[in-house]
PDB file of C-alpha atoms in Angstrom:
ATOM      1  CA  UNK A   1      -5.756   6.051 -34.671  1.00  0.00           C
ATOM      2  CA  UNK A   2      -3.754   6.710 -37.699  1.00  0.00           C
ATOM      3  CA  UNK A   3       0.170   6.232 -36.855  1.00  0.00           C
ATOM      4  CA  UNK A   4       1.902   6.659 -40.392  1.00  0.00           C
ATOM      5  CA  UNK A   5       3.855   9.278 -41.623  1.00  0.00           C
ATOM      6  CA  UNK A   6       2.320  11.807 -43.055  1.00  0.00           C
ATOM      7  CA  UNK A   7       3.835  12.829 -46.619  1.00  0.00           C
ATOM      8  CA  UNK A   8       5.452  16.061 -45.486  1.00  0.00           C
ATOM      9  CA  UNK A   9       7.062  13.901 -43.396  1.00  0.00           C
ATOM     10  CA  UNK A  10       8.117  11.139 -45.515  1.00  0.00           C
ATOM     11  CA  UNK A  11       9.474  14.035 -47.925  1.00  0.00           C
ATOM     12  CA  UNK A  12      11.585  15.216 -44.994  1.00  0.00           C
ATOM     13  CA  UNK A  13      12.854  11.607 -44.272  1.00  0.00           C
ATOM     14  CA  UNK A  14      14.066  11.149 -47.881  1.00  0.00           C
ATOM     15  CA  UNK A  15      15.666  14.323 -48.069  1.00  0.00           C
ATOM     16  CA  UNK A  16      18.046  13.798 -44.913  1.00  0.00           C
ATOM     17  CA  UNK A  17      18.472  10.441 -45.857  1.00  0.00           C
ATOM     18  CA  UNK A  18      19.843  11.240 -49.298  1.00  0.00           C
ATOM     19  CA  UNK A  19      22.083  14.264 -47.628  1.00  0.00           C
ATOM     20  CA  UNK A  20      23.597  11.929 -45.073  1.00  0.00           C
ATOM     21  CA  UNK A  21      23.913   9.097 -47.760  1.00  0.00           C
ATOM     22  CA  UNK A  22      25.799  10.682 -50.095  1.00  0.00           C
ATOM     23  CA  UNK A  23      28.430  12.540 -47.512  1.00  0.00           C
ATOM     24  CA  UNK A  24      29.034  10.000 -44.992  1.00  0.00           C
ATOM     25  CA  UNK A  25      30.620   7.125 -47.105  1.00  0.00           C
ATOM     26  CA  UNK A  26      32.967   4.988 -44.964  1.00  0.00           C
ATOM     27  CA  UNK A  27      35.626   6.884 -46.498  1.00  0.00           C
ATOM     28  CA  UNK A  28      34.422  10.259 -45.610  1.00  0.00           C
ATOM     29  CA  UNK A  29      33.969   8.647 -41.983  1.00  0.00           C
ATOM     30  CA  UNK A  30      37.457   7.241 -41.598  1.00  0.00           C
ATOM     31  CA  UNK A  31      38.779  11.174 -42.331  1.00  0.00           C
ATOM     32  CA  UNK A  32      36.040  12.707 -39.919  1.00  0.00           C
ATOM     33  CA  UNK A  33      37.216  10.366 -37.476  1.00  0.00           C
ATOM     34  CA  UNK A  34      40.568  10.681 -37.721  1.00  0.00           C
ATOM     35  CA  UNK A  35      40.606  14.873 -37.195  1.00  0.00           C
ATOM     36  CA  UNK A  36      38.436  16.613 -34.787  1.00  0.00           C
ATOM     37  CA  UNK A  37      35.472  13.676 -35.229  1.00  0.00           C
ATOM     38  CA  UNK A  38      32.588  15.791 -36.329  1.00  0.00           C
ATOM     39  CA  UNK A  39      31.808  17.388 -39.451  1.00  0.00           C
ATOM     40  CA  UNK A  40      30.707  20.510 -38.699  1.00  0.00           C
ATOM     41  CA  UNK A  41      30.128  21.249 -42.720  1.00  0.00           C
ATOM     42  CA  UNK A  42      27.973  19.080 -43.093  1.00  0.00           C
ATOM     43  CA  UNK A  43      26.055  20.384 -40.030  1.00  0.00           C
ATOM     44  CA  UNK A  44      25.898  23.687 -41.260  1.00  0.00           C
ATOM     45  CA  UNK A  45      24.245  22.607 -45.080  1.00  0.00           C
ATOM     46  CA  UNK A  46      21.624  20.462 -42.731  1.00  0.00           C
ATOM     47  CA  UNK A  47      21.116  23.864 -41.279  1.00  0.00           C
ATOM     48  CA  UNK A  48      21.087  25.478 -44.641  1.00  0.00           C
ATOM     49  CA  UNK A  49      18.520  23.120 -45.590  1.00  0.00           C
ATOM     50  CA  UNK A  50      16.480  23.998 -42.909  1.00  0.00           C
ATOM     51  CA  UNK A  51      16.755  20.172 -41.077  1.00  0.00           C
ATOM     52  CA  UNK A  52      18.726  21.406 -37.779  1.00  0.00           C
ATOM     53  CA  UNK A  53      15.655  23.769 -37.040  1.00  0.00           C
ATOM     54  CA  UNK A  54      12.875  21.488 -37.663  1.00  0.00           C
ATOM     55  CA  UNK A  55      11.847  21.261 -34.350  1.00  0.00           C
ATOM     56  CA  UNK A  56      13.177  24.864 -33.335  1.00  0.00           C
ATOM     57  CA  UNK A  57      10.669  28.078 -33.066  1.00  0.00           C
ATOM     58  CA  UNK A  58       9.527  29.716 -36.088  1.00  0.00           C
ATOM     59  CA  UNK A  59      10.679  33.166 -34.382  1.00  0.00           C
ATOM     60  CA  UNK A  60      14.888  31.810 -34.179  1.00  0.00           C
ATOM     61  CA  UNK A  61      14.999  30.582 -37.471  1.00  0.00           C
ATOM     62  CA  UNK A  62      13.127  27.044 -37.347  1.00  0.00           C
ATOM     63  CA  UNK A  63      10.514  25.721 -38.666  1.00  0.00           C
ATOM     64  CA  UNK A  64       8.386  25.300 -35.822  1.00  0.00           C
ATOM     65  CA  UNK A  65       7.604  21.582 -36.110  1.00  0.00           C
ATOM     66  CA  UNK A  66       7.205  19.315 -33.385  1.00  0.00           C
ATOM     67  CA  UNK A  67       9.586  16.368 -31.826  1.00  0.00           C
ATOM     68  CA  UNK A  68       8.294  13.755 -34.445  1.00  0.00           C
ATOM     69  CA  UNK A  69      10.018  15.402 -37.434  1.00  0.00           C
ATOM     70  CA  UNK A  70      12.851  15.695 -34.720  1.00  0.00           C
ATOM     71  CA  UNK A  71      12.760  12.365 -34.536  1.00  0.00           C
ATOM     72  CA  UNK A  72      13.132  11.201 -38.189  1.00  0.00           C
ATOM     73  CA  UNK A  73      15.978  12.955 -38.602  1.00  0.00           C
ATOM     74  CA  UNK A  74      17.876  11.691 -35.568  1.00  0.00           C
ATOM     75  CA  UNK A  75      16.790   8.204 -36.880  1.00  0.00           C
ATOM     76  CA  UNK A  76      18.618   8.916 -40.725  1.00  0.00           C
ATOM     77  CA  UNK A  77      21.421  10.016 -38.380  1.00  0.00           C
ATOM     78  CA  UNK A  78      21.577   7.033 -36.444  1.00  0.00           C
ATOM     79  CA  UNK A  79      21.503   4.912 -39.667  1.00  0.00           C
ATOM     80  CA  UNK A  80      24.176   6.703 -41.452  1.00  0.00           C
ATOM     81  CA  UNK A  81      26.204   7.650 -38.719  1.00  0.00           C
ATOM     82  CA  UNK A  82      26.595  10.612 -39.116  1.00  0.00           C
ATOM     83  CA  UNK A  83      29.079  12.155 -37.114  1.00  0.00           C
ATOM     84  CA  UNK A  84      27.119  15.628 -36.590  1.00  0.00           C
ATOM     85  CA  UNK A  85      25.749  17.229 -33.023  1.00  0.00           C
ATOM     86  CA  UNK A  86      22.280  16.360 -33.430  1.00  0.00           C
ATOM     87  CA  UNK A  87      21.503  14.545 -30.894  1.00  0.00           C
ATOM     88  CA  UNK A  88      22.319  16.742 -28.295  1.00  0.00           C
ATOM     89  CA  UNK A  89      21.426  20.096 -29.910  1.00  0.00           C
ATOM     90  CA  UNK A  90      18.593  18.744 -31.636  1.00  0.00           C
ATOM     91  CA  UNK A  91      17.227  15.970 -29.275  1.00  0.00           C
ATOM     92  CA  UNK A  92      17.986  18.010 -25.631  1.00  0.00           C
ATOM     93  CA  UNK A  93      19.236  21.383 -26.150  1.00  0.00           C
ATOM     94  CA  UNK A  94      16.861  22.831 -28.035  1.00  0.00           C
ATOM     95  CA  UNK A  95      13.319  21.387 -26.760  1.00  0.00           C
ATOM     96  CA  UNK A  96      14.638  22.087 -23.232  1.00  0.00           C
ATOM     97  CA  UNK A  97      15.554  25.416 -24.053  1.00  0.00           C
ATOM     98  CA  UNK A  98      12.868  26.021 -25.677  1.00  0.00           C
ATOM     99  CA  UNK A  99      10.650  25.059 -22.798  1.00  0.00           C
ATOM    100  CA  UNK A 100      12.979  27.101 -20.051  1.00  0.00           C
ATOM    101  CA  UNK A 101      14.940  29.718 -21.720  1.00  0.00           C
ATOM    102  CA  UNK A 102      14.224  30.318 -25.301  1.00  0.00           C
ATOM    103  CA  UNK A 103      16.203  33.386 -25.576  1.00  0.00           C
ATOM    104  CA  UNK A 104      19.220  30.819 -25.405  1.00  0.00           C
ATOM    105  CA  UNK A 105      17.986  29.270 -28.900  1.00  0.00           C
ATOM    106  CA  UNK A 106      19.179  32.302 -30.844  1.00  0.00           C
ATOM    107  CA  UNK A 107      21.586  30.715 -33.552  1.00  0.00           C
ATOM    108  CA  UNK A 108      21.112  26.920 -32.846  1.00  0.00           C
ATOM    109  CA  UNK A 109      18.882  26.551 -36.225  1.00  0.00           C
ATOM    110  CA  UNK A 110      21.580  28.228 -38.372  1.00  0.00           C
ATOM    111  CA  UNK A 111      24.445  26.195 -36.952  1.00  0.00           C
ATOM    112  CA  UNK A 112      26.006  29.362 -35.999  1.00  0.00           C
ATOM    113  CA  UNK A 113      26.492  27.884 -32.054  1.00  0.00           C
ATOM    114  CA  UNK A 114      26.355  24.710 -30.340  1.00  0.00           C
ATOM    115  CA  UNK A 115      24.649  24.123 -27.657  1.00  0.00           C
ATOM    116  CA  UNK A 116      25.518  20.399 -26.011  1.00  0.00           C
ATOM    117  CA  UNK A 117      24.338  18.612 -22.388  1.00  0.00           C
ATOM    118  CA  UNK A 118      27.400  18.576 -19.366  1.00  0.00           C
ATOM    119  CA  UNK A 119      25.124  15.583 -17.321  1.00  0.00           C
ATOM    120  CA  UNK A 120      27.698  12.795 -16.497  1.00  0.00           C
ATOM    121  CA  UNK A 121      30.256  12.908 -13.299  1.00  0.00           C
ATOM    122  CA  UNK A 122      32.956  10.860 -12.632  1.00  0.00           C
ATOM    123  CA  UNK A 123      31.499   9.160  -9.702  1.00  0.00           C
ATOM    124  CA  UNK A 124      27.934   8.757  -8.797  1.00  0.00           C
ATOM    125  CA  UNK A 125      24.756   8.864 -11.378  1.00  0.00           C
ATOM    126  CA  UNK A 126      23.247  11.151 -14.039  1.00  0.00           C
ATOM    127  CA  UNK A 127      20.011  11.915 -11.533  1.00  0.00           C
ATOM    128  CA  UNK A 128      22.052  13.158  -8.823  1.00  0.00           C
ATOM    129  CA  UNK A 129      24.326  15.461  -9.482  1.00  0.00           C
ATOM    130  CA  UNK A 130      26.678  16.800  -7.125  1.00  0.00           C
ATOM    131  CA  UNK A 131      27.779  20.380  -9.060  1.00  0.00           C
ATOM    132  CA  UNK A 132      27.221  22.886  -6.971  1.00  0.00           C
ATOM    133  CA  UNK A 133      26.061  26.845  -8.220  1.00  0.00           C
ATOM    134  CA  UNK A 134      25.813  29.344  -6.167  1.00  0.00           C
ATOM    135  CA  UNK A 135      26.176  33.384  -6.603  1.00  0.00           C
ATOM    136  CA  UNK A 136      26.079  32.904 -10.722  1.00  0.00           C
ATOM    137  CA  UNK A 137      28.890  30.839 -10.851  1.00  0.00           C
ATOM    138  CA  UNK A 138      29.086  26.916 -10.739  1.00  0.00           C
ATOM    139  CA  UNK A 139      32.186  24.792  -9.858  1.00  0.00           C
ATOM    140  CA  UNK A 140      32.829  21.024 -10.578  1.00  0.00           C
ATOM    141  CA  UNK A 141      33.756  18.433 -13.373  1.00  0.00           C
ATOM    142  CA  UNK A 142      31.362  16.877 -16.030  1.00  0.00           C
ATOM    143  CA  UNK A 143      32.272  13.819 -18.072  1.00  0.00           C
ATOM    144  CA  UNK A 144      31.593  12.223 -21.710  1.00  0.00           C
ATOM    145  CA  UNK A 145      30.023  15.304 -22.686  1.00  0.00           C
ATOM    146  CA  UNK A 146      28.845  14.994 -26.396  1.00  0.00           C
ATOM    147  CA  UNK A 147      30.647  16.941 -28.996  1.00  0.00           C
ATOM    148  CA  UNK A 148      31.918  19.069 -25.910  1.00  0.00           C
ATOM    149  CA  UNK A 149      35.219  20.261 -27.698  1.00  0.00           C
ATOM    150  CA  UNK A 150      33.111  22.119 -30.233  1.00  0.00           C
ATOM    151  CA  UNK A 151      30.485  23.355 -27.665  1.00  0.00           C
ATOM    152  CA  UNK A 152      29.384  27.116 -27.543  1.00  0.00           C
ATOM    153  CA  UNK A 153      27.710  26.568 -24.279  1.00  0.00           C
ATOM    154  CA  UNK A 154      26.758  23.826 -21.909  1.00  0.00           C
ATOM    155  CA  UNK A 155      23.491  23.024 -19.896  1.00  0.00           C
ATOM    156  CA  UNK A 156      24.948  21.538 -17.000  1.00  0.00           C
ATOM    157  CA  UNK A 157      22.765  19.864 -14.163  1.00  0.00           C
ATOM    158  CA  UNK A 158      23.588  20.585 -10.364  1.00  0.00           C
ATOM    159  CA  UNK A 159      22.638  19.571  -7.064  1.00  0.00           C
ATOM    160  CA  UNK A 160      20.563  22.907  -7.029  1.00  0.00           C
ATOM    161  CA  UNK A 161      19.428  23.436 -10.470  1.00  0.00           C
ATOM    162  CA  UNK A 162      20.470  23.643 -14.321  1.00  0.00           C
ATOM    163  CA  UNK A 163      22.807  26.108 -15.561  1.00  0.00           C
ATOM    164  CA  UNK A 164      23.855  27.455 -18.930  1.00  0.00           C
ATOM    165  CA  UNK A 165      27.552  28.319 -18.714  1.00  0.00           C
ATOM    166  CA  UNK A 166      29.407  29.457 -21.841  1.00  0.00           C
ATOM    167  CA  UNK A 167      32.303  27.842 -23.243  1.00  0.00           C
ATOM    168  CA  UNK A 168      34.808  30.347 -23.295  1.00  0.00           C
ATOM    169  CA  UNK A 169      34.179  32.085 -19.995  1.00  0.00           C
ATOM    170  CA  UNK A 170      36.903  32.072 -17.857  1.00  0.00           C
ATOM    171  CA  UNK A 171      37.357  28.813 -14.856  1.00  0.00           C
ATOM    172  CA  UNK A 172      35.774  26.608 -17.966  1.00  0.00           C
ATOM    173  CA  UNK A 173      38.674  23.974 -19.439  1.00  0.00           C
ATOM    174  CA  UNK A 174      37.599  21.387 -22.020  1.00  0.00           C
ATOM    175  CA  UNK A 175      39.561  18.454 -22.339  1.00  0.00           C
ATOM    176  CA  UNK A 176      38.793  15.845 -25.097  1.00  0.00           C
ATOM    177  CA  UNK A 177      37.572  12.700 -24.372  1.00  0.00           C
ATOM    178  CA  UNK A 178      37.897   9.615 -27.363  1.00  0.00           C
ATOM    179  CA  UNK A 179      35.041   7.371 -26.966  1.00  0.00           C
ATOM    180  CA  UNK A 180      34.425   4.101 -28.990  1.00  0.00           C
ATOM    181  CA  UNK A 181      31.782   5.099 -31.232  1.00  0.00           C
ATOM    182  CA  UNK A 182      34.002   8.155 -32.874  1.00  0.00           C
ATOM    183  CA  UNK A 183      32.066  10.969 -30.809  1.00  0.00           C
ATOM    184  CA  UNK A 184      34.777  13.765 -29.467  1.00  0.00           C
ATOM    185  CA  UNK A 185      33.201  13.815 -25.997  1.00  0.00           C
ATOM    186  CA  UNK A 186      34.761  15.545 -23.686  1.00  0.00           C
ATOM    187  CA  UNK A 187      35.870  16.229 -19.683  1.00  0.00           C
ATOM    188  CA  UNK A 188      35.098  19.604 -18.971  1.00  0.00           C
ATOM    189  CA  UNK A 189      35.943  21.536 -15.833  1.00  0.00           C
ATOM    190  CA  UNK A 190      33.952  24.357 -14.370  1.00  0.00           C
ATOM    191  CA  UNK A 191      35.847  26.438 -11.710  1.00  0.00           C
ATOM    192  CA  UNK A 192      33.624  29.491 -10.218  1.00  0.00           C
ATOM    193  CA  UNK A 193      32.602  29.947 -13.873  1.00  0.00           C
ATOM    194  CA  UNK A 194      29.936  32.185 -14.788  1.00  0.00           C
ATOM    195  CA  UNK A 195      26.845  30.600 -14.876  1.00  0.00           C
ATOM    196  CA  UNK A 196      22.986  31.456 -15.496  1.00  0.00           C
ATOM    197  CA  UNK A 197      20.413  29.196 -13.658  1.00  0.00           C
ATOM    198  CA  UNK A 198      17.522  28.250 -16.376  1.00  0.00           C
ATOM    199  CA  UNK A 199      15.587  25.654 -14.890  1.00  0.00           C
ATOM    200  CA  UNK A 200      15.503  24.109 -11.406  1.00  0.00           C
ATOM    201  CA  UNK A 201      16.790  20.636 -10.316  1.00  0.00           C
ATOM    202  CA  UNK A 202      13.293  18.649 -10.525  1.00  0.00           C
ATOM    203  CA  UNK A 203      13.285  19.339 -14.484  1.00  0.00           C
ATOM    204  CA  UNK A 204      16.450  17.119 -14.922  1.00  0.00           C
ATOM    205  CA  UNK A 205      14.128  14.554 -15.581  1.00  0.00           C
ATOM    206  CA  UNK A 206      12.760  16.655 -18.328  1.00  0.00           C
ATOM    207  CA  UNK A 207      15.930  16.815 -20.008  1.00  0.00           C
ATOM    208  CA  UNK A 208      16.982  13.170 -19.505  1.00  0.00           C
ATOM    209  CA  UNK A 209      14.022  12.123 -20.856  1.00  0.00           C
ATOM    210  CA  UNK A 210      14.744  14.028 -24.013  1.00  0.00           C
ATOM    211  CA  UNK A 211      17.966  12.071 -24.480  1.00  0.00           C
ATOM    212  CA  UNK A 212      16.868   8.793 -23.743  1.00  0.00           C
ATOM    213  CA  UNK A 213      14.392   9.905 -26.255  1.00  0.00           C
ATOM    214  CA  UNK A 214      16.782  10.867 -28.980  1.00  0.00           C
ATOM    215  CA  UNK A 215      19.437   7.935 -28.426  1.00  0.00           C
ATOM    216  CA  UNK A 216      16.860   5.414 -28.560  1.00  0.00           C
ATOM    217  CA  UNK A 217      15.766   6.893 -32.106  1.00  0.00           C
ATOM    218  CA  UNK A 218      19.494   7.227 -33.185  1.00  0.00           C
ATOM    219  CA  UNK A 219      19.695   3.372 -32.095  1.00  0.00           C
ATOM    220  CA  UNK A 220      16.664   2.280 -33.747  1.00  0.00           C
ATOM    221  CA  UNK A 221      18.480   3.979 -37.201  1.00  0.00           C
ATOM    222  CA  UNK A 222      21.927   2.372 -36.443  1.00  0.00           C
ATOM    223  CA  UNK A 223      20.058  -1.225 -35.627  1.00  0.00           C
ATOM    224  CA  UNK A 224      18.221  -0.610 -39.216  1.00  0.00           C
ATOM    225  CA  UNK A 225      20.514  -0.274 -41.302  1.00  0.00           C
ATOM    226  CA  UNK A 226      23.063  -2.984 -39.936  1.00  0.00           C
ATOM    227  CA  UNK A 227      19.626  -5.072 -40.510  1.00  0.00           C
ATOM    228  CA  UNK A 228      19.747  -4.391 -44.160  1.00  0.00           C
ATOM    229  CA  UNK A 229      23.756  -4.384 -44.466  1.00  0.00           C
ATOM    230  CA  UNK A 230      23.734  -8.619 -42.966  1.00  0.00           C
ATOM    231  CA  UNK A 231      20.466  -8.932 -45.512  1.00  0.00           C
ATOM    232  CA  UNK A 232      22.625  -7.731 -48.444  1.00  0.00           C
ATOM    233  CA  UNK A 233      25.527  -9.852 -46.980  1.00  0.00           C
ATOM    234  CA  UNK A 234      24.113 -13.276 -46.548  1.00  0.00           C
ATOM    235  CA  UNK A 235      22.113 -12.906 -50.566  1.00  0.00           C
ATOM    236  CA  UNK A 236      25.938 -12.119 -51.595  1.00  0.00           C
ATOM    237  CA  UNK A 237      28.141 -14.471 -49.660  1.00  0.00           C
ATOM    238  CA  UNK A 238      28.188 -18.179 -51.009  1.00  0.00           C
ATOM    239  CA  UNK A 239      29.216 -20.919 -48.989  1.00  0.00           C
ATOM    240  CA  UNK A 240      29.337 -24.672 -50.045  1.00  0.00           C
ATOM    241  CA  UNK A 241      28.007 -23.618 -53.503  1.00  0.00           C
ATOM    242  CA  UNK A 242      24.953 -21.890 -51.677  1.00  0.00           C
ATOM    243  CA  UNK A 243      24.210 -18.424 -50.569  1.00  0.00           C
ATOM    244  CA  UNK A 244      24.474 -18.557 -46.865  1.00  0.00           C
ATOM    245  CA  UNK A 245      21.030 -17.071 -46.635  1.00  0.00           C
ATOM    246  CA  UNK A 246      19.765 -20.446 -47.322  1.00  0.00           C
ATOM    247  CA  UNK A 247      20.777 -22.127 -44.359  1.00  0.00           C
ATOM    248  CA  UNK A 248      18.800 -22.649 -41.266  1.00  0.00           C
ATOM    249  CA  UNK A 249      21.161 -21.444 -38.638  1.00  0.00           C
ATOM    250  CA  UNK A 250      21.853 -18.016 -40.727  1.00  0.00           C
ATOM    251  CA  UNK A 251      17.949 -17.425 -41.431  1.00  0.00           C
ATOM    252  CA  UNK A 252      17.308 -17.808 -37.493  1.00  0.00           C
ATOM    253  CA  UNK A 253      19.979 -15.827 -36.785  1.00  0.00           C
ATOM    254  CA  UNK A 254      19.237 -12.748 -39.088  1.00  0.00           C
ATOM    255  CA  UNK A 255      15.008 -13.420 -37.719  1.00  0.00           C
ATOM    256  CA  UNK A 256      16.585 -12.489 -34.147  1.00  0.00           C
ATOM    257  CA  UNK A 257      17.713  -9.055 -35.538  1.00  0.00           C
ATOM    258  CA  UNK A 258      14.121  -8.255 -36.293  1.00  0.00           C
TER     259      UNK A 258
END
C-alpha cells in the first residue's frame, strides 16, 4: 500500500508553506500577538487561494477534498505558526458540520464567518459536559475556546446534545482569554441563548476526535520545524573552536528529537 503524497498534494503543501513562510516572520508574529492575536488577513487570502475550503463541499465554495489535504495544511500551520483559525474551522467545524448540518457551512470556505468549538468547562472534563439546552435555548459557561473573540458561531457540547448558537444573539458574552501559545481563546457565557440542536450527545466523540486529529498534525508541524531550527543552530554555533554539532552529548541530544 502506497502511503506518499500524491503530487497534487505535494503542490498544495508547497503552496501553503510558501504563503505562511513569507507572512509569518517573527516580526509579523510579535505584532499579531500583540493586537487581537490572529490575523484574520491572512486567513481570508488562504481562503482566496482556495486552502480554507480544501476539505469543504464543492456546493459552499470548497474544493471537495478529503481530511488528508486538511491535514497538510494544518501541519504548514503548525510549523509556521501561524496564528490563523484553522484548526478549529478547518480541523472540527467544518467536517462535523459537514457530517450533521451542512447548511451551517455556508461562508466558512470564503472566510466570510467563523465557525469555532465551545467544548471545555471550568470544572469537570471535555466528555461530559454539563450545559444544559432545552426549549432552543442553552445556558452555561465554556472555557479556552479557540479564537472565540472572533467567532461567528459556536458548536457547543451539552449534557443533552450539540448546539450551534450564534455569537451575537442575545444571553451570549465573550470574554477573552490570553493563553501561552498567543491563541485569543476565550470564556464565553451562554444565558437562555438561542440555540439550534445539530447533532446528539453520543457524536461528541465524533467531534473530539476531529481535534485530537488536527492538534496532533499542528504538533507534528511545530515539532518539525523546531527540529530543523536546533539542526541549523548546532552547524552555526562554535564552541571550543568546534561546531557544537560535533560533540557527543549535542548529537544524542538532537537524535532524541527525532
Amino acid at each position: 500500500m502506497d502511503f506518499s503524497f500524491t503530487s497534487d498534494q505535494e503542490e498544495l503543501r508547497a503552496l501553503t508553506n510558501r504563503v505562511l513562510t513569507d507572512r509569518c516572520t517573527l516580526e509579523h508574529l510579535k505584532e499579531i500577538e500583540g493586537g487581537e492575536g490572529v490575523d484574520l488577513a491572512l486567513w481570508r487570502e488562504l481562503a482566496d487561494l482556495g486552502i480554507v475550503g480544501i476539505g469543504m463541499p464543492e456546493s459552499v465554495g470548497g474544493a471537495g477534498l478529503g481530511f488528508a489535504e486538511v491535514a497538510i495544511v494544518l501541519e504548514e500551520v503548525g510549523r509556521t505558526v501561524a496564528q490563523i483559525p484553522a484548526l478549529p474551522v478547518m480541523g472540527m467545524a467544518a467536517p462535523f458540520l459537514a457530517e450533521h448540518a451542512p447548511a451551517h457551512l455556508a461562508g466558512l470556505a470564503s472566510a466570510e464567518r467563523i465557525v469555532t468549538v465551545a467544548l471545555h468547562e471550568l470544572v469537570g472534563e471535555v466528555h461530559t459536559p454539563s450545559l444544559t439546552g432545552a426549549g432552543g435555548s442553552i445556558s452555561g459557561v465554556k472555557t479556552n475556546v479557540p479564537f472565540g473573540t472572533v467567532a461567528d458561531a459556536f458548536i457547543v457540547s451539552a449534557a443533552d446534545g450539540i448546539y450551534l448558537v450564534d455569537a451575537k444573539a442575545a444571553g451570549v458574552t465573550v470574554e477573552r482569554q490570553d493563553a501561552t501559545d498567543g491563541i485569543p481563546d476565550a470564556k464565553v457565557t451562554f444565558a437562555g441563548a438561542a440555540a439550534e440542536k445539530i447533532a446528539e450527545a453520543s457524536d461528541l466523540d465524533r467531534l473530539l476526535e476531529y481535534g485530537q486529529a488536527s492538534q496532533s498534525l499542528i504538533m507534528a508541524g511545530v515539532t518539525a520545524r523546531s527540529i530543523e531550527i536546533m539542526a541549523e543552530y548546532v552547524k552555526e554555533r562554535v564552541q571550543f573552536e568546534r561546531q557544537i554539532a560535533t560533540f557527543q552529548a549535542v548529537a544524542q541530544r538532537a537524535a532524541d528529537c527525532r
